[in-house]
Every structure is written in structure tokens, then in C-alpha cells.
Coordinates of C-alpha atoms and ligand atoms in Angstrom, one line a residue:
M20 CA 0.0 0.0 0.0
S21 CA 1.2 3.6 -0.8
G22 CA 2.2 6.2 2.0
G23 CA 4.3 5.8 5.2
A24 CA 3.4 3.6 7.9
V25 CA 1.6 5.4 11.0
A26 CA 3.9 6.2 13.9
E27 CA 3.0 4.1 16.9
A28 CA 3.5 6.9 19.3
A29 CA 1.6 9.4 17.7
P30 CA -1.9 8.8 19.4
V31 CA -4.6 11.3 18.3
K32 CA -3.6 12.7 15.1
K33 CA -5.0 10.6 12.3
E34 CA -3.0 10.1 8.9
M35 CA -4.3 12.1 6.0
A36 CA -5.0 10.2 2.7
I37 CA -5.8 13.4 0.9
E38 CA -5.0 17.2 1.7
I39 CA -6.6 19.4 -0.7
S40 CA -5.7 23.1 -0.1
E41 CA -6.9 26.6 -1.9
L42 CA -7.8 24.6 -5.1
I43 CA -9.1 26.8 -7.9
K44 CA -10.1 25.7 -11.4
S45 CA -11.0 28.5 -13.7
Y46 CA -12.4 27.9 -17.5
G47 CA -11.9 31.4 -19.1
G48 CA -13.8 33.7 -16.7
F49 CA -15.7 30.7 -15.0
R50 CA -14.8 29.1 -11.7
A51 CA -15.6 25.6 -11.7
L52 CA -13.7 25.2 -8.3
N53 CA -13.2 28.3 -6.1
G54 CA -10.8 27.9 -3.2
V55 CA -11.6 24.5 -1.9
N56 CA -10.1 22.9 1.2
I57 CA -10.8 19.5 2.1
D58 CA -8.9 16.8 4.3
I59 CA -9.7 13.2 3.9
Q60 CA -8.4 10.7 6.4
R61 CA -7.0 7.4 5.6
G62 CA -9.5 4.5 5.4
E63 CA -12.6 6.7 5.6
I64 CA -15.5 6.9 3.1
H65 CA -15.8 10.4 2.2
S66 CA -18.9 11.5 0.1
L67 CA -19.0 14.7 -2.1
V68 CA -22.5 15.9 -2.7
G69 CA -23.7 18.8 -4.6
Q70 CA -26.2 20.0 -7.4
N71 CA -25.3 19.5 -11.0
G72 CA -22.5 21.6 -11.9
A73 CA -21.2 22.2 -8.4
G74 CA -17.7 20.8 -9.1
K75 CA -17.6 17.4 -8.1
S76 CA -16.3 15.7 -11.0
T77 CA -13.8 18.6 -11.7
L78 CA -12.2 18.0 -8.3
L79 CA -12.1 14.3 -9.0
G80 CA -10.6 15.1 -12.3
I81 CA -7.7 17.0 -10.5
L82 CA -7.3 14.1 -8.0
S83 CA -6.9 11.8 -10.8
G84 CA -4.5 13.8 -12.5
R85 CA -6.7 14.1 -15.8
T86 CA -7.2 18.0 -14.8
A87 CA -4.6 20.5 -14.0
P88 CA -6.0 23.0 -11.5
S89 CA -5.6 26.9 -11.9
E90 CA -4.1 27.5 -8.5
G91 CA -3.7 25.5 -5.2
S92 CA -2.4 22.3 -4.1
V93 CA -3.0 18.6 -3.4
R94 CA -1.1 16.1 -1.3
I95 CA -1.6 12.4 -1.5
F96 CA -0.3 10.5 1.5
G97 CA 1.8 13.4 2.3
S98 CA 3.4 13.7 -1.1
E99 CA 2.6 16.7 -3.6
L100 CA 0.7 15.6 -6.8
H101 CA 2.0 16.4 -10.1
Y102 CA -0.9 17.8 -11.9
G103 CA -2.4 16.9 -15.4
D104 CA -0.4 13.5 -15.3
P105 CA -2.6 10.8 -14.5
R106 CA 0.5 8.4 -14.0
S107 CA 1.7 10.4 -11.1
S108 CA -1.6 10.1 -9.4
R109 CA -1.6 6.5 -10.1
K110 CA 1.8 6.1 -8.6
L111 CA 0.6 7.7 -5.4
G112 CA -2.0 5.1 -5.1
V113 CA -5.2 6.7 -6.7
A114 CA -7.7 4.7 -8.8
T115 CA -10.6 6.3 -10.4
I116 CA -13.6 4.8 -11.9
Y117 CA -15.4 6.9 -14.2
Q118 CA -19.1 6.7 -14.8
E119 CA -18.7 5.5 -18.4
L120 CA -17.4 1.9 -18.4
T121 CA -14.3 1.1 -20.4
I122 CA -14.5 -2.6 -20.7
A123 CA -13.6 -4.4 -23.9
P124 CA -16.5 -6.6 -24.5
N125 CA -14.7 -9.3 -26.7
L126 CA -11.9 -9.8 -24.2
S127 CA -12.3 -12.1 -21.0
A128 CA -12.8 -10.8 -17.4
L129 CA -9.1 -11.6 -16.7
E130 CA -7.8 -9.5 -19.8
N131 CA -9.8 -6.9 -19.1
V132 CA -8.3 -6.5 -15.4
F133 CA -4.9 -6.4 -16.8
L134 CA -5.5 -4.5 -19.9
G135 CA -2.5 -2.2 -20.6
Q136 CA -0.7 -3.6 -17.4
L137 CA -0.1 -7.1 -18.0
L138 CA 2.1 -9.0 -15.3
S139 CA 5.1 -10.7 -16.4
V140 CA 8.0 -12.7 -14.8
K141 CA 11.4 -12.3 -16.0
G142 CA 10.1 -10.3 -19.0
F143 CA 7.6 -13.0 -20.1
I144 CA 4.0 -12.3 -19.8
S145 CA 2.8 -14.7 -16.9
R146 CA -0.8 -15.7 -17.0
K147 CA -0.2 -17.7 -13.9
R148 CA 0.8 -14.4 -12.0
M149 CA -2.1 -12.7 -13.4
T150 CA -4.6 -15.4 -12.4
K151 CA -3.2 -15.3 -8.8
R152 CA -3.7 -11.6 -8.6
Y153 CA -6.8 -11.7 -10.2
M154 CA -8.1 -14.2 -7.4
E155 CA -6.6 -12.1 -4.8
L156 CA -8.6 -9.0 -6.0
C157 CA -11.8 -11.0 -6.2
A158 CA -11.1 -12.0 -2.5
L159 CA -10.4 -8.5 -1.6
M160 CA -13.7 -7.0 -3.1
G161 CA -15.8 -10.2 -1.9
V162 CA -17.0 -11.1 -5.5
N163 CA -16.8 -14.2 -7.4
I164 CA -16.4 -13.7 -11.3
S165 CA -14.8 -16.5 -13.3
P166 CA -11.6 -14.8 -15.0
L167 CA -12.5 -16.7 -18.4
Q168 CA -15.9 -15.3 -18.9
R169 CA -16.3 -13.1 -21.9
A170 CA -17.0 -9.5 -20.5
G171 CA -19.6 -8.8 -23.0
N172 CA -21.6 -11.4 -21.7
M173 CA -21.6 -10.1 -18.1
S174 CA -24.0 -7.9 -16.5
I175 CA -23.2 -4.1 -16.3
A176 CA -22.9 -4.7 -12.4
D177 CA -19.9 -7.3 -12.9
Q178 CA -18.5 -5.1 -15.7
Q179 CA -18.2 -2.5 -13.1
M180 CA -16.5 -4.8 -10.7
L181 CA -13.9 -5.7 -13.2
E182 CA -13.4 -1.9 -13.9
I183 CA -12.7 -1.6 -10.0
M184 CA -10.3 -4.5 -10.0
R185 CA -8.4 -2.8 -12.7
G186 CA -8.1 0.1 -10.8
L187 CA -6.8 -1.7 -7.6
Q188 CA -4.7 -3.7 -9.4
L189 CA -1.5 -1.7 -8.8
D190 CA -2.1 -1.6 -5.1
A191 CA -4.1 1.6 -5.0
G192 CA -4.8 3.1 -1.6
I193 CA -7.3 5.5 -2.7
L194 CA -10.4 4.5 -4.8
I195 CA -12.4 7.4 -6.4
L196 CA -16.0 6.5 -7.7
D197 CA -17.9 9.0 -9.7
E198 CA -21.5 8.2 -9.7
P199 CA -20.9 4.5 -9.8
T200 CA -24.5 3.2 -9.2
A201 CA -26.1 5.6 -11.7
S202 CA -26.8 2.5 -14.1
L203 CA -27.5 -0.1 -11.7
A204 CA -30.6 -1.7 -10.6
P205 CA -31.4 -1.7 -6.7
P206 CA -30.2 -5.0 -5.9
E207 CA -26.9 -4.4 -7.7
R208 CA -26.5 -1.2 -6.2
K209 CA -26.7 -3.0 -2.8
S210 CA -23.9 -5.4 -3.7
L211 CA -21.7 -2.7 -4.9
L212 CA -22.1 -0.8 -1.7
K213 CA -21.4 -3.9 0.1
T214 CA -18.1 -4.2 -2.1
I215 CA -17.3 -0.8 -1.3
K216 CA -17.5 -1.5 2.4
T217 CA -15.4 -4.7 2.0
L218 CA -12.6 -2.6 0.3
Q219 CA -12.5 0.0 3.2
A220 CA -12.1 -3.0 5.8
G221 CA -9.1 -3.8 3.7
G222 CA -7.8 -0.3 4.5
I223 CA -8.6 1.6 1.2
T224 CA -9.7 5.1 1.5
I225 CA -12.7 5.9 -0.7
I226 CA -14.2 8.9 -2.2
Y227 CA -17.8 8.7 -3.4
V228 CA -19.8 10.8 -5.6
S229 CA -23.5 10.1 -5.9
H230 CA -27.0 11.7 -6.3
H231 CA -28.6 9.1 -4.2
L232 CA -28.6 10.6 -0.8
D233 CA -29.8 7.5 0.8
E234 CA -26.5 5.7 -0.4
V235 CA -24.3 8.5 0.9
L236 CA -25.8 8.4 4.2
E237 CA -25.6 4.5 4.3
L238 CA -21.9 4.6 3.5
S239 CA -20.0 7.5 4.4
D240 CA -18.0 8.3 7.3
S241 CA -18.0 12.0 6.4
V242 CA -19.6 14.2 3.9
T243 CA -18.5 17.3 2.1
I244 CA -21.0 19.7 0.4
L245 CA -20.2 21.7 -2.7
R246 CA -22.0 24.3 -4.1
N247 CA -21.3 26.6 -7.2
G248 CA -17.4 25.3 -6.8
E249 CA -17.1 26.4 -3.2
K250 CA -17.1 24.0 -0.3
I251 CA -19.8 24.6 2.0
V252 CA -19.3 22.2 4.7
T253 CA -17.5 18.9 5.9
Q254 CA -19.1 17.1 8.9
P255 CA -19.1 13.4 10.0
R256 CA -22.0 11.0 9.1
A257 CA -23.5 11.5 12.6
Y258 CA -24.4 15.0 12.0
W259 CA -26.4 14.4 8.6
T260 CA -29.8 13.6 7.9
K261 CA -31.4 13.5 4.4
D262 CA -33.0 16.9 4.9
K263 CA -29.8 18.4 6.1
L264 CA -28.0 17.1 3.0
V265 CA -30.8 18.5 0.7
S266 CA -30.9 21.9 2.4
S267 CA -27.2 22.3 2.7
M268 CA -26.6 21.7 -1.0
L269 CA -29.6 23.8 -2.2
G270 CA -30.2 26.1 0.4
A271 CA -33.2 25.7 2.8
E272 CA -35.9 27.7 0.5
V273 CA -35.3 25.4 -2.5
A274 CA -35.5 22.4 -0.5
E275 CA -39.1 23.5 1.1
E276 CA -40.1 24.1 -2.6
I277 CA -39.2 20.6 -3.5
V278 CA -41.4 19.0 -0.9
R279 CA -44.4 21.2 -2.2
V280 CA -43.6 20.2 -5.9
T281 CA -43.4 16.5 -5.1
Q282 CA -46.9 16.7 -3.6
E283 CA -48.1 18.4 -6.9
T284 CA -46.6 15.9 -9.3
R285 CA -48.8 13.2 -7.8
H286 CA -51.8 12.8 -10.2
E287 CA -55.3 11.5 -9.8
D288 CA -56.7 8.9 -12.1
A289 CA -58.1 10.4 -14.9
A290 CA -60.0 9.0 -17.9
P291 CA -57.3 8.5 -20.7
G292 CA -57.6 10.4 -24.1
P293 CA -57.7 8.7 -27.4
E294 CA -55.4 6.2 -28.7
L295 CA -52.1 7.5 -29.9
L296 CA -49.8 4.4 -30.4
R297 CA -50.7 0.7 -30.4
A298 CA -48.0 -1.9 -31.0
T299 CA -48.3 -5.7 -30.9
G300 CA -46.2 -8.6 -31.3
V301 CA -43.0 -6.5 -30.7
T302 CA -40.2 -9.1 -30.9
V303 CA -36.5 -8.5 -31.1
P304 CA -34.7 -11.9 -31.4
G305 CA -32.6 -12.9 -28.3
A306 CA -34.1 -9.8 -26.2
I307 CA -37.9 -9.5 -26.2
E308 CA -40.8 -11.4 -27.4
D309 CA -44.4 -10.7 -28.3
I310 CA -45.0 -7.6 -26.3
A311 CA -48.1 -5.5 -26.8
I312 CA -48.4 -1.8 -25.6
T313 CA -51.0 0.7 -26.1
L314 CA -50.7 4.4 -25.4
H315 CA -53.3 7.2 -24.9
A316 CA -53.1 10.9 -25.0
G317 CA -52.6 12.4 -21.4
E318 CA -51.1 9.1 -19.8
I319 CA -47.8 8.4 -18.6
V320 CA -46.9 4.6 -18.8
G321 CA -43.9 3.3 -16.6
I322 CA -42.1 0.2 -17.6
G323 CA -40.8 -1.6 -14.7
G324 CA -38.1 -4.5 -14.5
L325 CA -34.6 -5.1 -13.9
V326 CA -31.8 -4.0 -16.0
G327 CA -31.6 -6.4 -18.7
S328 CA -35.6 -7.4 -18.6
G329 CA -35.8 -5.9 -22.1
R330 CA -37.0 -2.4 -21.2
T331 CA -34.6 -0.4 -23.2
T332 CA -34.8 -2.8 -26.1
L333 CA -38.6 -2.5 -26.2
V334 CA -38.5 1.5 -26.6
R335 CA -35.5 1.3 -28.9
A336 CA -37.7 -0.9 -31.2
L337 CA -40.5 1.4 -31.0
A338 CA -38.0 4.3 -32.1
G339 CA -36.8 2.3 -34.9
L340 CA -33.3 1.5 -33.7
E341 CA -33.7 -2.2 -33.6
P342 CA -33.1 -3.4 -37.2
K343 CA -33.9 -7.0 -36.4
S344 CA -37.4 -6.1 -34.9
T345 CA -40.8 -7.3 -35.9
G346 CA -44.1 -6.1 -34.8
S347 CA -47.2 -4.3 -35.9
L348 CA -47.8 -0.5 -35.3
W349 CA -50.9 1.7 -35.3
I350 CA -50.7 5.3 -35.0
E351 CA -54.0 7.1 -34.1
G352 CA -55.6 3.9 -35.1
K353 CA -54.1 3.9 -38.6
Q354 CA -51.8 1.0 -39.2
V355 CA -48.5 2.2 -40.4
K356 CA -45.1 0.3 -41.7
W357 CA -43.1 -1.1 -38.6
P358 CA -40.1 1.0 -38.0
R359 CA -36.8 -0.2 -38.7
E360 CA -34.8 2.9 -39.2
P361 CA -34.6 5.9 -36.9
G362 CA -35.8 8.8 -38.9
Y363 CA -39.1 7.4 -39.7
P364 CA -40.7 7.0 -36.2
M365 CA -39.7 10.7 -35.7
S366 CA -42.0 11.5 -38.6
L367 CA -44.8 9.5 -37.0
G368 CA -44.3 11.7 -34.0
I369 CA -42.4 9.1 -31.8
A370 CA -39.3 10.5 -30.2
L371 CA -36.9 8.9 -27.7
A372 CA -34.5 10.3 -25.1
P373 CA -32.0 7.4 -24.9
E374 CA -30.4 6.4 -21.7
D375 CA -26.9 6.6 -23.2
R376 CA -26.9 10.6 -23.9
K377 CA -23.3 10.6 -24.6
H378 CA -23.3 8.2 -27.5
Q379 CA -26.9 8.5 -28.7
G380 CA -28.5 11.7 -27.7
L381 CA -26.1 14.5 -28.0
V382 CA -23.5 16.0 -30.4
L383 CA -20.8 16.8 -27.7
G384 CA -19.0 19.2 -30.0
M385 CA -22.0 21.2 -30.7
S386 CA -23.5 23.9 -28.4
C387 CA -26.5 23.4 -26.3
E388 CA -28.4 25.7 -28.4
D389 CA -27.5 23.9 -31.7
N390 CA -28.1 20.5 -30.0
I391 CA -31.7 21.6 -29.0
N392 CA -32.5 23.1 -32.5
M393 CA -31.0 20.6 -34.6
V394 CA -34.0 18.0 -34.4
N395 CA -36.3 21.1 -35.8
F396 CA -34.5 23.0 -38.2
S397 CA -37.9 23.8 -40.0
Q398 CA -39.0 25.9 -36.9
V399 CA -35.9 28.3 -37.1
K400 CA -35.4 28.4 -40.8
K401 CA -37.2 30.9 -43.0
L402 CA -36.8 31.2 -46.8
G403 CA -33.6 29.2 -46.3
F404 CA -32.0 31.3 -43.6
Y405 CA -31.2 30.2 -40.2
R406 CA -33.3 32.5 -37.9
K407 CA -30.5 32.9 -35.0
A408 CA -32.7 35.0 -32.7
K409 CA -35.5 32.5 -33.0
A410 CA -33.4 29.7 -32.7
G411 CA -31.9 31.1 -29.4
H412 CA -35.2 32.1 -28.0
I413 CA -36.7 28.5 -28.1
A414 CA -33.3 26.9 -26.8
D415 CA -33.3 29.7 -24.0
G416 CA -36.7 29.0 -22.9
L417 CA -36.6 25.0 -22.8
S418 CA -33.2 24.9 -21.2
K419 CA -34.6 27.4 -18.5
R420 CA -37.4 25.2 -18.2
F421 CA -35.2 22.0 -17.5
G422 CA -32.9 24.0 -15.1
L423 CA -29.8 24.2 -17.3
T424 CA -27.4 26.1 -14.9
R425 CA -24.8 27.3 -18.0
P426 CA -25.4 29.5 -20.8
I427 CA -27.0 28.0 -24.3
H428 CA -23.9 28.8 -26.1
T429 CA -21.7 26.4 -24.1
L430 CA -20.5 23.2 -25.7
C431 CA -22.2 20.1 -24.6
R432 CA -18.7 18.6 -23.8
N433 CA -18.2 21.2 -21.4
L434 CA -21.1 20.6 -19.4
S435 CA -21.4 18.6 -16.3
G436 CA -23.2 15.1 -16.5
G437 CA -26.5 16.4 -15.0
N438 CA -26.6 19.3 -17.4
Q439 CA -25.9 17.3 -20.5
Q440 CA -29.2 15.2 -19.4
K441 CA -31.2 18.5 -19.2
V442 CA -30.1 19.4 -22.8
L443 CA -31.1 16.1 -24.0
L444 CA -34.6 16.4 -22.5
A445 CA -35.0 19.9 -24.0
K446 CA -34.0 18.5 -27.4
V447 CA -36.6 15.8 -27.7
C448 CA -39.3 18.0 -26.1
N449 CA -38.4 20.3 -29.0
L450 CA -39.5 17.8 -31.5
R451 CA -43.1 18.2 -30.0
P452 CA -43.7 14.7 -30.5
K453 CA -47.0 12.8 -29.9
V454 CA -45.3 9.9 -28.0
L455 CA -42.3 10.9 -25.9
I456 CA -40.3 8.0 -24.7
V457 CA -37.8 8.9 -22.0
D458 CA -35.1 6.2 -20.7
E459 CA -33.6 6.9 -17.3
P460 CA -34.6 10.7 -17.7
T461 CA -33.2 11.6 -14.2
R462 CA -30.1 9.8 -14.3
G463 CA -27.2 12.0 -12.9
I464 CA -29.7 14.9 -12.1
D465 CA -29.7 16.5 -8.7
I466 CA -32.6 16.1 -6.4
G467 CA -33.6 19.9 -7.1
V468 CA -34.1 19.3 -10.5
K469 CA -35.4 15.7 -10.5
V470 CA -38.8 16.7 -9.2
E471 CA -38.9 19.6 -11.9
V472 CA -38.3 17.0 -14.6
L473 CA -41.1 15.0 -13.3
K474 CA -43.3 17.9 -13.3
I475 CA -42.7 18.9 -16.8
L476 CA -43.3 15.2 -17.9
R477 CA -46.7 15.4 -16.0
Q478 CA -47.6 18.9 -17.9
L479 CA -46.5 17.5 -21.2
A480 CA -48.9 14.6 -20.6
N481 CA -51.6 17.0 -19.6
E482 CA -51.1 18.9 -22.9
G483 CA -52.1 15.7 -24.7
M484 CA -48.8 13.7 -25.3
A485 CA -48.4 10.2 -24.3
I486 CA -45.3 9.6 -22.3
V487 CA -43.6 6.2 -21.6
I488 CA -40.7 6.4 -18.9
I489 CA -38.2 3.8 -18.0
S490 CA -36.5 4.5 -14.7
S491 CA -34.4 2.6 -12.2
E492 CA -35.9 4.8 -9.6
L493 CA -39.0 3.0 -8.8
E494 CA -40.3 5.8 -6.7
E495 CA -40.1 7.9 -9.5
V496 CA -42.1 5.4 -11.9
I497 CA -44.7 5.3 -9.2
A498 CA -45.1 9.0 -8.6
V499 CA -45.9 10.0 -12.0
S500 CA -47.2 6.7 -13.8
N501 CA -50.9 6.2 -14.7
R502 CA -50.1 2.5 -15.7
V503 CA -47.0 0.4 -15.1
L504 CA -46.0 -2.3 -17.5
V505 CA -43.6 -4.9 -15.9
L506 CA -41.2 -6.7 -18.0
S507 CA -39.1 -9.8 -17.0
K508 CA -36.7 -11.7 -19.2
G509 CA -38.1 -10.1 -22.1
R510 CA -41.8 -10.8 -21.8
L511 CA -44.5 -8.7 -20.4
V512 CA -45.5 -10.4 -17.1
K513 CA -47.9 -7.9 -15.6
E514 CA -49.8 -4.6 -16.2
L515 CA -50.7 -2.6 -13.2
S516 CA -53.3 -0.1 -13.8
Q517 CA -55.2 0.9 -10.7
R518 CA -53.6 3.6 -8.5
S519 CA -53.7 1.5 -5.6
E520 CA -51.9 -1.2 -7.5
I521 CA -48.8 0.6 -8.4
S522 CA -46.3 0.3 -5.6
V523 CA -42.7 -0.9 -5.2
D524 CA -43.9 -4.1 -3.7
H525 CA -46.3 -4.9 -6.4
I526 CA -43.7 -4.2 -9.2
L527 CA -41.0 -6.2 -7.6
Q528 CA -43.2 -9.1 -6.9
A529 CA -44.2 -9.1 -10.6
T530 CA -40.4 -9.0 -11.6
F531 CA -39.4 -12.1 -9.5
Ligands
LIG30 N1 -13.6 21.8 -20.2 C1 -14.7 22.9 -19.6 N2 -14.7 23.8 -20.1 C2 -15.6 24.9 -19.5 N3 -16.5 24.7 -18.6 C3 -16.3 23.4 -17.8 C4 -15.5 22.3 -18.5 N4 -15.6 21.3 -17.5 C5 -16.4 21.7 -16.7 N5 -16.8 22.7 -16.6 C6 -17.8 23.3 -16.1 O1 -17.5 23.3 -14.7 C7 -18.7 23.1 -13.7 C8 -18.4 22.0 -12.9 O2 -18.5 20.9 -13.6 P1 -18.5 19.4 -13.0 O3 -18.6 18.4 -14.1 O4 -17.4 19.4 -12.0 O5 -20.1 19.3 -12.1 P2 -20.6 18.2 -11.1 O6 -20.5 18.6 -9.6 O7 -19.8 16.8 -11.5 O8 -22.1 18.0 -11.8 P3 -23.0 16.7 -12.1 O9 -23.7 16.4 -10.7 O10 -23.9 17.3 -13.0 O11 -22.1 15.6 -12.5 C9 -19.9 23.1 -14.7 O12 -20.6 24.4 -14.8 C10 -19.2 22.8 -16.1 O13 -19.9 23.1 -17.1
LIG31 MG1 -20.2 15.0 -12.5

């Protein structure tokens, strides 16, 4: 393990794993971090909590050596970190797990763990040494994953375990996790939290970023709140409650507003409007089979089920993104050709905000404004001229509605994760579809804006859209849905249509 041994005679003073002092990060005139000081003790789980754009990922980027700060310093186990050099940070024992997985699907579990860092004996690559180390890592994490299994066949949760094993391979003393549970289903989240605790028991210091405040409370020894690039406070776990976290990250008034709005988003049962979409026999070989779904104006339909149950495949098929899919489709009662190419469903009025916003949803090299308007150039073009003012006006209105915290000319690449999600939602709403499908719409969005997003979905439904929502947050699905369809292993196993039936218990019961 990195760092010096603790002097036995020094009783009270705890050893610091990380000392961050007066850290500033400027992007042009904008300060993503503004004079941050944090001390993190060896062996603790320290969480960073804050709204979208608060500066969490920026701070982690500096610790991992990816980003160079403008001013200030960081010491890791007493040694000064050399900025902007990921190797320096690794040498000091920092392993960083980013939200996007970097697993190579065609390689085995073992090969993935040692990707780019093969172990050798006397200059020869040693499979035996790697297998031994692999088994040690499995034991350290309390997991059991066959080294020979092809990574592409593994669940996202197991792939993430590999990612952590790869990070810990070189005796890391500090593990940094940026929203690691964002794409996991509830049971998988639980097991990841258990693994994190096991690692801590093995002496590893952990820095944890998550918008799931329950997880933060369950795991942390201490919590630091960031707001607008500044540290608001660091306190030990005993100090915190969920309410305190919320009011500290948002300010007390906003926190009260949220409670009010949450109550408003709960809807009453209402008679559904006319049928907008009906699909039958929806099949994608190897993924989903013979699913039927009907959507009416004014309703929100939730799709329940575990990760891997076929939820995303079903909505991708409706959006023309599954070339091997088959089925029959009616739009407003009229049968139309089954969609197998993406542009065509859009012309029928079906829009999808995909779960993978980076690869499918947004053009990262373009501004927020252009991303929002690119779906709908006809609105902002007149006699062949692009109407800049009109485009700006539309983009501005939509991004304000979704709580974007940066100016609309910002490149999407330079937005925080949560802000990118808001631009994606603004973009699909700008299409003004009849049927709006949102897959994990609040992933990575802070609690302040989450409620706002649900409220907007409810408004859009009230204005006559049909909305389909997939979310790993069952509470969210329950709060907004008029009906819930539960999928399991690619089949529709249950439809819950009475308000009283729609509950976490019923959904989970139907799933298992
Ligand atoms: N390369 C960059 N150029 C300009 N601004 C940037 C760049 N990288 C980050 N920023 C800005 O710095 C601020 C902090 O972003 P950061 O990604 O650290 O937020 P975050 O706390 O991780 O938020 P989230 O919860 O949404 O992930 C944001 O306003 C972001 O737009
Ligand atoms: Mg972030």
C-alpha cells in the first residue's frame, strides 16, 4: 500500500490520505472550483454531494491527474501531486472509476483487469501471476467472477466490478468513484455498496460521488457539500440527515419548494384520451418477445423491470433503432409500416431520449442551443435562412425550463453530466412528439431538478402527449405513472393499472 506507516507513538492525530488546499479551477472567466479545502483521512469513506455543476467531477478530475488546477495544491499520503499527469496520481495510489465503463466486450474478465498493465515474470507475460492476482482481487472485493468469462456477456454490475479490480490492481490506496451506481438496478446497487465497505475494511480510502442521498448516508464516514464550486461544509456522518443534505446542497428555501412540488406531481386517476399508439407482437430476437403496448393521450406509462429485462430494447424498437425487430404498429388508429430505421418514427411523432446520452443523444462538440434546435430546423429556418434569434429564444426557454445552469452557447462537452441530461430532454421536447419516450430521464440529475423534470413530464402529458418512462428509481415511476407495465426476461409479465396497485412491492413481486 502507498504512503508511510503510522508512527505508533502518535496517538490522536489521524493520518491524512488527501489534503486539498485552496484549489481553484477556472475555465476562461468561469470558476468551476473556487478555493476548496478538504482533508480526507486514511481509511474513511468520504462523499462529495452537490447539485449538477457544483464541481464534483472537476475535483475528482484533479485528484486523478486528468485535469490541472489553476491554483492550489493537493497532497496524497503526504506527497505533492503532479498535476495533469494521470501516471503521477496512479503512482501515489489513486485509482479512479469514471461513470462511463471502459470494458472491452470481446476480452475475458481476466484480460480486462490487466488491460494495458500485463504482469510478467522475467520479461515473459505470466498468465499464472495474473490469475493469482485476479483471485486476490476477487477476495479483496468479496466477489466471485470467473476469469475466463467474456466481459461482453456479463451484467453491467459485474463489468463495473472488473473496472474496480483494474483500478486496484496496482495496490491502490485510494479509490475514487464518480456516480458508480447510476446505471445499476436496486439489488446491484446494494451489492456494490457492500463491496465498497469490504474494500474499506481492507484499508482503502474511498471518495464517493452520488446523487442517491440514501446511499451517501448508508456509506459515508464524512460528507462534504459543494455548491457553485465552493466547499460549504464537511461533517461526520452522525451530523447528517437527508433533509440536512438537501438543504445544505440547495439552500433551505429550495428544499422546501421541492417538498411542495413533489406533492403536486402526484396525479389523480383520469380517463385516458384517444389512442395515440398501439404496437403488438413486438419481438427482437434474443431480447424481447411478443410484447403489446397501447398508449393514450394524456397518460404516462411506466415500464418496470430489472436491468436486462428488455425495457430499453422495447423502446428502442419503437424508435426504429432495432433493425432486427418485428411487430405491428398503429398510430392514431391507422396501421403504419413497422419502423426499422430511426428517422421514420420521428416522422410519425415518436421521440426517444435514450439512456446513453453521450453516444446516442447529444453531439458533444456542438453548443446546447444547436443540439436543442438540430431536431427541428424547419422551425427556425425561413426562406432558407437560419433564424438565429428565434433559435436562441426556443433553446433558451426550453433549457431554462429544465434548469440548465450554464449559458446555451456552452459546448455540450463542457457541461457537467447532469446538465447534459437536461439538454437532451430539452432537445426531444423541442420535437413536439405525440409519443415521448424517456429512458432513465433523471439519471445523474440532482434532487432539486429531478422533481422539476417529473413535473414537466406530467405537464406534457396534460397537454396531450403520451409518455413512456423507464427509470431504475421505482419511486419515480410510481409517482408519475398512470399505468405500469412490468417486463421480466423479455416478456410482459404484468400490467398494473389501478392507482392502488402501483407500488414498489407490486412491481418487485411481478418481477421475480
Ligand atoms: N472543459 C470545460 N470547459 C468549460 N467549463 C467546464 C469544463 N469542464 C467543466 N466545466 C464546468 O464546470 C462546472 C462544474 O462541472 P462538474 O462536471 O465538476 O460538475 P458536477 O458537480 O460533477 O455535476 P454533475 O452532478 O452534473 O455531474 C460546470 O458548470 C461545467 O459546465
Ligand atoms: Mg459530475
